[in-house]
Amino acid sequence: QVHLVESGGGSSPAGGSLTLSCQAFGYTSRDFCMGWFRQAPGKEREGVAAIYPRSALTIYTDSVKGRFTLSRDSANNTQYLHMNNLKPEDTGLYYCTAGGNGGYCDGGSWGQGIQVTVSS
């Protein structure tokens, strides 16, 4: 059964760094996309980053370009979102996604969500 296990997150002062991890279980192949969404309080959920093994493409939403880096350990079906120079507006609940065909791998499996809080 497909499921995602997220870890990492927590709190950071502005300018700090955090890393989120997400391991996917139950997939029979390794060429599925993996990504991250986030939802800030009172705001809509937005795509943050995604990695597409088939095309070797990694995408980021504009607000995190140059600060976040998404990497993947295909052997373990694990992705890592390295978040640097964090800003208070990065605060939110971050969700791992995998296997979907929508933007940022939407439409497939979702994790439970993990909290990131950045203080000013």
Short mmCIF file of N, CA and C in Angstrom, two decimals:
data_model
loop_
_atom_site.label_atom_id
_atom_site.label_comp_id
_atom_site.label_asym_id
_atom_site.label_seq_id
_atom_site.Cartn_x
_atom_site.Cartn_y
_atom_site.Cartn_z
N GLN A 1 0.85 -1.19 0.00
CA GLN A 1 0.00 0.00 0.00
C GLN A 1 0.88 1.24 0.00
N VAL A 2 0.57 2.15 -0.89
CA VAL A 2 1.37 3.36 -1.01
C VAL A 2 1.12 4.28 0.16
N HIS A 3 2.20 4.77 0.77
CA HIS A 3 2.07 5.81 1.77
C HIS A 3 3.38 6.56 1.87
N LEU A 4 3.29 7.78 2.40
CA LEU A 4 4.43 8.68 2.51
C LEU A 4 4.71 8.98 3.97
N VAL A 5 5.99 9.00 4.33
CA VAL A 5 6.38 9.31 5.70
C VAL A 5 7.27 10.54 5.69
N GLU A 6 6.78 11.60 6.31
CA GLU A 6 7.51 12.87 6.36
C GLU A 6 8.25 13.01 7.68
N SER A 7 9.35 13.73 7.64
CA SER A 7 10.10 14.03 8.86
C SER A 7 10.85 15.35 8.68
N GLY A 8 11.35 15.86 9.78
CA GLY A 8 12.06 17.13 9.75
C GLY A 8 11.12 18.24 10.16
N GLY A 9 11.35 19.41 9.64
CA GLY A 9 10.52 20.55 9.99
C GLY A 9 10.88 21.08 11.37
N GLY A 10 9.96 21.81 11.95
CA GLY A 10 10.18 22.41 13.25
C GLY A 10 10.23 23.92 13.16
N SER A 11 11.01 24.53 14.04
CA SER A 11 11.07 25.99 14.12
C SER A 11 12.46 26.50 13.80
N SER A 12 12.49 27.70 13.25
CA SER A 12 13.77 28.32 12.90
C SER A 12 13.60 29.83 12.96
N PRO A 13 14.63 30.53 13.34
CA PRO A 13 14.57 31.99 13.19
C PRO A 13 14.74 32.34 11.72
N ALA A 14 14.32 33.52 11.36
CA ALA A 14 14.51 33.97 9.99
C ALA A 14 15.99 33.93 9.64
N GLY A 15 16.27 33.48 8.43
CA GLY A 15 17.65 33.33 7.99
C GLY A 15 18.23 31.96 8.27
N GLY A 16 17.52 31.16 9.02
CA GLY A 16 18.00 29.83 9.35
C GLY A 16 17.69 28.80 8.28
N SER A 17 17.95 27.55 8.63
CA SER A 17 17.77 26.44 7.69
C SER A 17 17.04 25.27 8.34
N LEU A 18 16.28 24.59 7.54
CA LEU A 18 15.62 23.36 7.95
C LEU A 18 15.61 22.42 6.76
N THR A 19 15.51 21.13 7.04
CA THR A 19 15.39 20.14 5.98
C THR A 19 14.20 19.24 6.24
N LEU A 20 13.39 19.05 5.23
CA LEU A 20 12.27 18.12 5.28
C LEU A 20 12.62 16.87 4.49
N SER A 21 12.19 15.74 4.98
CA SER A 21 12.39 14.48 4.29
C SER A 21 11.05 13.81 4.07
N CYS A 22 10.98 13.03 3.01
CA CYS A 22 9.76 12.27 2.74
C CYS A 22 10.16 10.98 2.05
N GLN A 23 9.78 9.88 2.65
CA GLN A 23 10.06 8.57 2.06
C GLN A 23 8.76 7.96 1.58
N ALA A 24 8.79 7.45 0.36
CA ALA A 24 7.60 6.83 -0.24
C ALA A 24 7.71 5.32 -0.15
N PHE A 25 6.62 4.71 0.27
CA PHE A 25 6.56 3.26 0.39
C PHE A 25 5.45 2.72 -0.50
N GLY A 26 5.70 1.53 -1.04
CA GLY A 26 4.65 0.86 -1.79
C GLY A 26 4.71 1.05 -3.29
N TYR A 27 5.65 1.86 -3.78
CA TYR A 27 5.77 2.05 -5.22
C TYR A 27 6.63 0.93 -5.80
N THR A 28 6.22 0.45 -6.94
CA THR A 28 6.94 -0.66 -7.58
C THR A 28 8.01 -0.17 -8.55
N SER A 29 7.99 1.11 -8.86
CA SER A 29 9.03 1.66 -9.71
C SER A 29 9.68 2.83 -9.00
N ARG A 30 10.70 3.42 -9.61
CA ARG A 30 11.39 4.55 -9.00
C ARG A 30 11.32 5.80 -9.85
N ASP A 31 10.50 5.77 -10.91
CA ASP A 31 10.50 6.93 -11.81
C ASP A 31 9.26 7.80 -11.63
N PHE A 32 8.67 7.78 -10.46
CA PHE A 32 7.52 8.63 -10.19
C PHE A 32 7.99 9.97 -9.64
N CYS A 33 7.20 11.00 -9.88
CA CYS A 33 7.58 12.32 -9.38
C CYS A 33 7.32 12.43 -7.89
N MET A 34 8.04 13.31 -7.25
CA MET A 34 7.82 13.62 -5.84
C MET A 34 7.89 15.14 -5.68
N GLY A 35 7.08 15.65 -4.78
CA GLY A 35 7.04 17.10 -4.61
C GLY A 35 6.59 17.52 -3.23
N TRP A 36 6.45 18.84 -3.08
CA TRP A 36 6.01 19.42 -1.81
C TRP A 36 5.00 20.54 -2.09
N PHE A 37 3.98 20.56 -1.27
CA PHE A 37 3.06 21.67 -1.19
C PHE A 37 3.19 22.27 0.21
N ARG A 38 2.68 23.47 0.36
CA ARG A 38 2.59 24.06 1.70
C ARG A 38 1.32 24.88 1.80
N GLN A 39 0.87 25.03 3.04
CA GLN A 39 -0.31 25.85 3.29
C GLN A 39 -0.05 26.71 4.50
N ALA A 40 -0.06 28.01 4.29
CA ALA A 40 0.11 28.96 5.38
C ALA A 40 -1.24 29.26 6.00
N PRO A 41 -1.26 29.68 7.24
CA PRO A 41 -2.53 30.01 7.89
C PRO A 41 -3.33 31.04 7.10
N GLY A 42 -4.57 30.72 6.79
CA GLY A 42 -5.43 31.64 6.09
C GLY A 42 -5.18 31.76 4.61
N LYS A 43 -4.29 30.92 4.07
CA LYS A 43 -3.97 31.00 2.65
C LYS A 43 -4.24 29.66 1.97
N GLU A 44 -4.31 29.71 0.65
CA GLU A 44 -4.52 28.49 -0.10
C GLU A 44 -3.23 27.67 -0.17
N ARG A 45 -3.43 26.38 -0.36
CA ARG A 45 -2.29 25.51 -0.53
C ARG A 45 -1.56 25.84 -1.83
N GLU A 46 -0.23 25.81 -1.81
CA GLU A 46 0.54 26.13 -3.01
C GLU A 46 1.65 25.11 -3.21
N GLY A 47 1.98 24.86 -4.47
CA GLY A 47 3.10 24.00 -4.78
C GLY A 47 4.40 24.71 -4.49
N VAL A 48 5.36 23.97 -3.95
CA VAL A 48 6.65 24.53 -3.56
C VAL A 48 7.76 24.05 -4.48
N ALA A 49 7.86 22.74 -4.66
CA ALA A 49 8.93 22.16 -5.47
C ALA A 49 8.54 20.76 -5.87
N ALA A 50 9.15 20.28 -6.95
CA ALA A 50 8.90 18.92 -7.40
C ALA A 50 10.08 18.45 -8.23
N ILE A 51 10.27 17.14 -8.20
CA ILE A 51 11.37 16.54 -8.96
C ILE A 51 10.82 15.41 -9.81
N TYR A 52 11.20 15.42 -11.09
CA TYR A 52 10.68 14.48 -12.07
C TYR A 52 11.84 13.64 -12.60
N PRO A 53 11.97 12.42 -12.13
CA PRO A 53 13.12 11.60 -12.53
C PRO A 53 13.20 11.34 -14.03
N ARG A 54 12.05 11.14 -14.69
CA ARG A 54 12.06 10.79 -16.11
C ARG A 54 12.71 11.87 -16.95
N SER A 55 12.48 13.11 -16.60
CA SER A 55 13.04 14.22 -17.37
C SER A 55 14.20 14.89 -16.67
N ALA A 56 14.56 14.36 -15.51
CA ALA A 56 15.65 14.96 -14.72
C ALA A 56 15.38 16.44 -14.47
N LEU A 57 14.14 16.76 -14.25
CA LEU A 57 13.74 18.16 -14.06
C LEU A 57 13.33 18.39 -12.61
N THR A 58 13.76 19.52 -12.09
CA THR A 58 13.33 19.96 -10.76
C THR A 58 12.76 21.37 -10.91
N ILE A 59 11.60 21.58 -10.33
CA ILE A 59 10.95 22.89 -10.44
C ILE A 59 10.71 23.47 -9.06
N TYR A 60 10.64 24.80 -9.00
CA TYR A 60 10.41 25.51 -7.75
C TYR A 60 9.44 26.66 -8.00
N THR A 61 8.64 26.95 -7.01
CA THR A 61 7.84 28.15 -7.09
C THR A 61 8.76 29.35 -6.93
N ASP A 62 8.39 30.47 -7.52
CA ASP A 62 9.29 31.62 -7.57
C ASP A 62 9.77 32.09 -6.20
N SER A 63 8.91 32.02 -5.21
CA SER A 63 9.25 32.57 -3.90
C SER A 63 10.34 31.80 -3.17
N VAL A 64 10.66 30.59 -3.62
CA VAL A 64 11.69 29.81 -2.94
C VAL A 64 12.92 29.58 -3.79
N LYS A 65 12.90 30.01 -5.03
CA LYS A 65 14.05 29.83 -5.91
C LYS A 65 15.28 30.49 -5.31
N GLY A 66 16.38 29.76 -5.35
CA GLY A 66 17.63 30.27 -4.80
C GLY A 66 17.77 30.03 -3.31
N ARG A 67 16.71 29.61 -2.65
CA ARG A 67 16.77 29.35 -1.21
C ARG A 67 16.50 27.88 -0.87
N PHE A 68 15.62 27.24 -1.61
CA PHE A 68 15.28 25.84 -1.36
C PHE A 68 15.92 24.97 -2.43
N THR A 69 16.32 23.79 -2.03
CA THR A 69 16.87 22.81 -2.96
C THR A 69 16.22 21.46 -2.69
N LEU A 70 15.72 20.87 -3.76
CA LEU A 70 15.07 19.58 -3.65
C LEU A 70 15.99 18.52 -4.23
N SER A 71 16.23 17.47 -3.47
CA SER A 71 17.05 16.37 -3.96
C SER A 71 16.33 15.06 -3.69
N ARG A 72 16.83 14.03 -4.31
CA ARG A 72 16.15 12.74 -4.20
C ARG A 72 17.16 11.61 -4.13
N ASP A 73 16.90 10.68 -3.26
CA ASP A 73 17.64 9.43 -3.15
C ASP A 73 16.74 8.36 -3.75
N SER A 74 16.94 8.08 -5.04
CA SER A 74 16.04 7.17 -5.74
C SER A 74 16.11 5.76 -5.19
N ALA A 75 17.26 5.38 -4.70
CA ALA A 75 17.41 4.01 -4.19
C ALA A 75 16.47 3.77 -3.01
N ASN A 76 16.19 4.81 -2.26
CA ASN A 76 15.33 4.69 -1.08
C ASN A 76 13.99 5.43 -1.25
N ASN A 77 13.72 5.89 -2.46
CA ASN A 77 12.47 6.62 -2.73
C ASN A 77 12.25 7.73 -1.70
N THR A 78 13.31 8.47 -1.44
CA THR A 78 13.25 9.54 -0.44
C THR A 78 13.64 10.87 -1.08
N GLN A 79 12.88 11.90 -0.76
CA GLN A 79 13.23 13.23 -1.22
C GLN A 79 13.56 14.11 -0.03
N TYR A 80 14.40 15.11 -0.28
CA TYR A 80 14.84 16.02 0.77
C TYR A 80 14.63 17.45 0.28
N LEU A 81 13.96 18.24 1.07
CA LEU A 81 13.79 19.65 0.75
C LEU A 81 14.66 20.45 1.71
N HIS A 82 15.76 20.96 1.19
CA HIS A 82 16.69 21.75 2.00
C HIS A 82 16.25 23.20 1.90
N MET A 83 15.90 23.78 3.01
CA MET A 83 15.37 25.14 3.03
C MET A 83 16.36 26.05 3.74
N ASN A 84 16.90 26.98 3.01
CA ASN A 84 17.89 27.92 3.54
C ASN A 84 17.34 29.34 3.51
N ASN A 85 17.98 30.21 4.28
CA ASN A 85 17.57 31.60 4.35
C ASN A 85 16.05 31.71 4.53
N LEU A 86 15.55 31.00 5.50
CA LEU A 86 14.11 30.94 5.73
C LEU A 86 13.55 32.31 6.09
N LYS A 87 12.32 32.53 5.65
CA LYS A 87 11.60 33.77 5.92
C LYS A 87 10.32 33.47 6.67
N PRO A 88 9.80 34.42 7.42
CA PRO A 88 8.54 34.17 8.14
C PRO A 88 7.41 33.72 7.21
N GLU A 89 7.41 34.18 5.98
CA GLU A 89 6.36 33.76 5.05
C GLU A 89 6.52 32.32 4.58
N ASP A 90 7.59 31.65 4.96
CA ASP A 90 7.73 30.22 4.68
C ASP A 90 6.99 29.37 5.71
N THR A 91 6.49 30.00 6.74
CA THR A 91 5.74 29.29 7.77
C THR A 91 4.51 28.63 7.18
N GLY A 92 4.28 27.39 7.57
CA GLY A 92 3.09 26.69 7.11
C GLY A 92 3.20 25.20 7.33
N LEU A 93 2.17 24.52 6.90
CA LEU A 93 2.13 23.06 6.95
C LEU A 93 2.59 22.56 5.58
N TYR A 94 3.65 21.77 5.58
CA TYR A 94 4.24 21.27 4.34
C TYR A 94 3.80 19.82 4.11
N TYR A 95 3.38 19.55 2.88
CA TYR A 95 2.88 18.23 2.51
C TYR A 95 3.75 17.63 1.42
N CYS A 96 4.12 16.41 1.62
CA CYS A 96 4.83 15.64 0.59
C CYS A 96 3.81 15.06 -0.38
N THR A 97 4.14 15.06 -1.66
CA THR A 97 3.30 14.44 -2.68
C THR A 97 4.14 13.48 -3.50
N ALA A 98 3.48 12.51 -4.09
CA ALA A 98 4.20 11.55 -4.92
C ALA A 98 3.25 10.89 -5.91
N GLY A 99 3.78 10.67 -7.10
CA GLY A 99 3.10 9.84 -8.07
C GLY A 99 1.98 10.46 -8.87
N GLY A 100 1.65 11.72 -8.60
CA GLY A 100 0.56 12.34 -9.35
C GLY A 100 1.03 12.92 -10.67
N ASN A 101 0.08 13.22 -11.53
CA ASN A 101 0.38 13.81 -12.82
C ASN A 101 0.08 15.29 -12.89
N GLY A 102 -0.40 15.84 -11.78
CA GLY A 102 -0.71 17.26 -11.75
C GLY A 102 0.51 18.08 -11.41
N GLY A 103 0.32 19.37 -11.28
CA GLY A 103 1.42 20.24 -10.93
C GLY A 103 2.01 19.88 -9.58
N TYR A 104 3.33 19.90 -9.49
CA TYR A 104 4.03 19.53 -8.25
C TYR A 104 3.60 18.14 -7.76
N CYS A 105 3.32 17.26 -8.70
CA CYS A 105 2.97 15.87 -8.44
C CYS A 105 1.63 15.71 -7.73
N ASP A 106 0.77 16.69 -7.85
CA ASP A 106 -0.56 16.59 -7.29
C ASP A 106 -1.33 15.48 -8.01
N GLY A 107 -2.29 14.90 -7.31
CA GLY A 107 -3.14 13.88 -7.89
C GLY A 107 -2.74 12.47 -7.52
N GLY A 108 -1.66 12.34 -6.76
CA GLY A 108 -1.23 11.02 -6.32
C GLY A 108 -1.38 10.89 -4.82
N SER A 109 -0.34 10.43 -4.18
CA SER A 109 -0.38 10.26 -2.72
C SER A 109 0.06 11.53 -2.02
N TRP A 110 -0.48 11.70 -0.80
CA TRP A 110 -0.14 12.86 0.02
C TRP A 110 0.31 12.39 1.41
N GLY A 111 1.26 13.12 1.97
CA GLY A 111 1.66 12.87 3.34
C GLY A 111 0.71 13.55 4.31
N GLN A 112 0.96 13.35 5.58
CA GLN A 112 0.10 13.91 6.62
C GLN A 112 0.32 15.40 6.85
N GLY A 113 1.46 15.88 6.44
CA GLY A 113 1.79 17.28 6.66
C GLY A 113 2.74 17.43 7.82
N ILE A 114 3.65 18.37 7.70
CA ILE A 114 4.62 18.62 8.75
C ILE A 114 4.79 20.13 8.90
N GLN A 115 4.86 20.58 10.14
CA GLN A 115 4.85 22.01 10.41
C GLN A 115 6.24 22.63 10.30
N VAL A 116 6.28 23.78 9.65
CA VAL A 116 7.49 24.61 9.61
C VAL A 116 7.10 25.99 10.11
N THR A 117 7.82 26.47 11.11
CA THR A 117 7.53 27.79 11.69
C THR A 117 8.81 28.61 11.68
N VAL A 118 8.73 29.78 11.05
CA VAL A 118 9.88 30.66 10.96
C VAL A 118 9.53 31.95 11.69
N SER A 119 10.35 32.29 12.67
CA SER A 119 10.09 33.49 13.47
C SER A 119 10.96 34.65 12.97
N SER A 120 10.39 35.84 13.09
CA SER A 120 11.10 37.02 12.61
C SER A 120 12.02 37.58 13.68
#
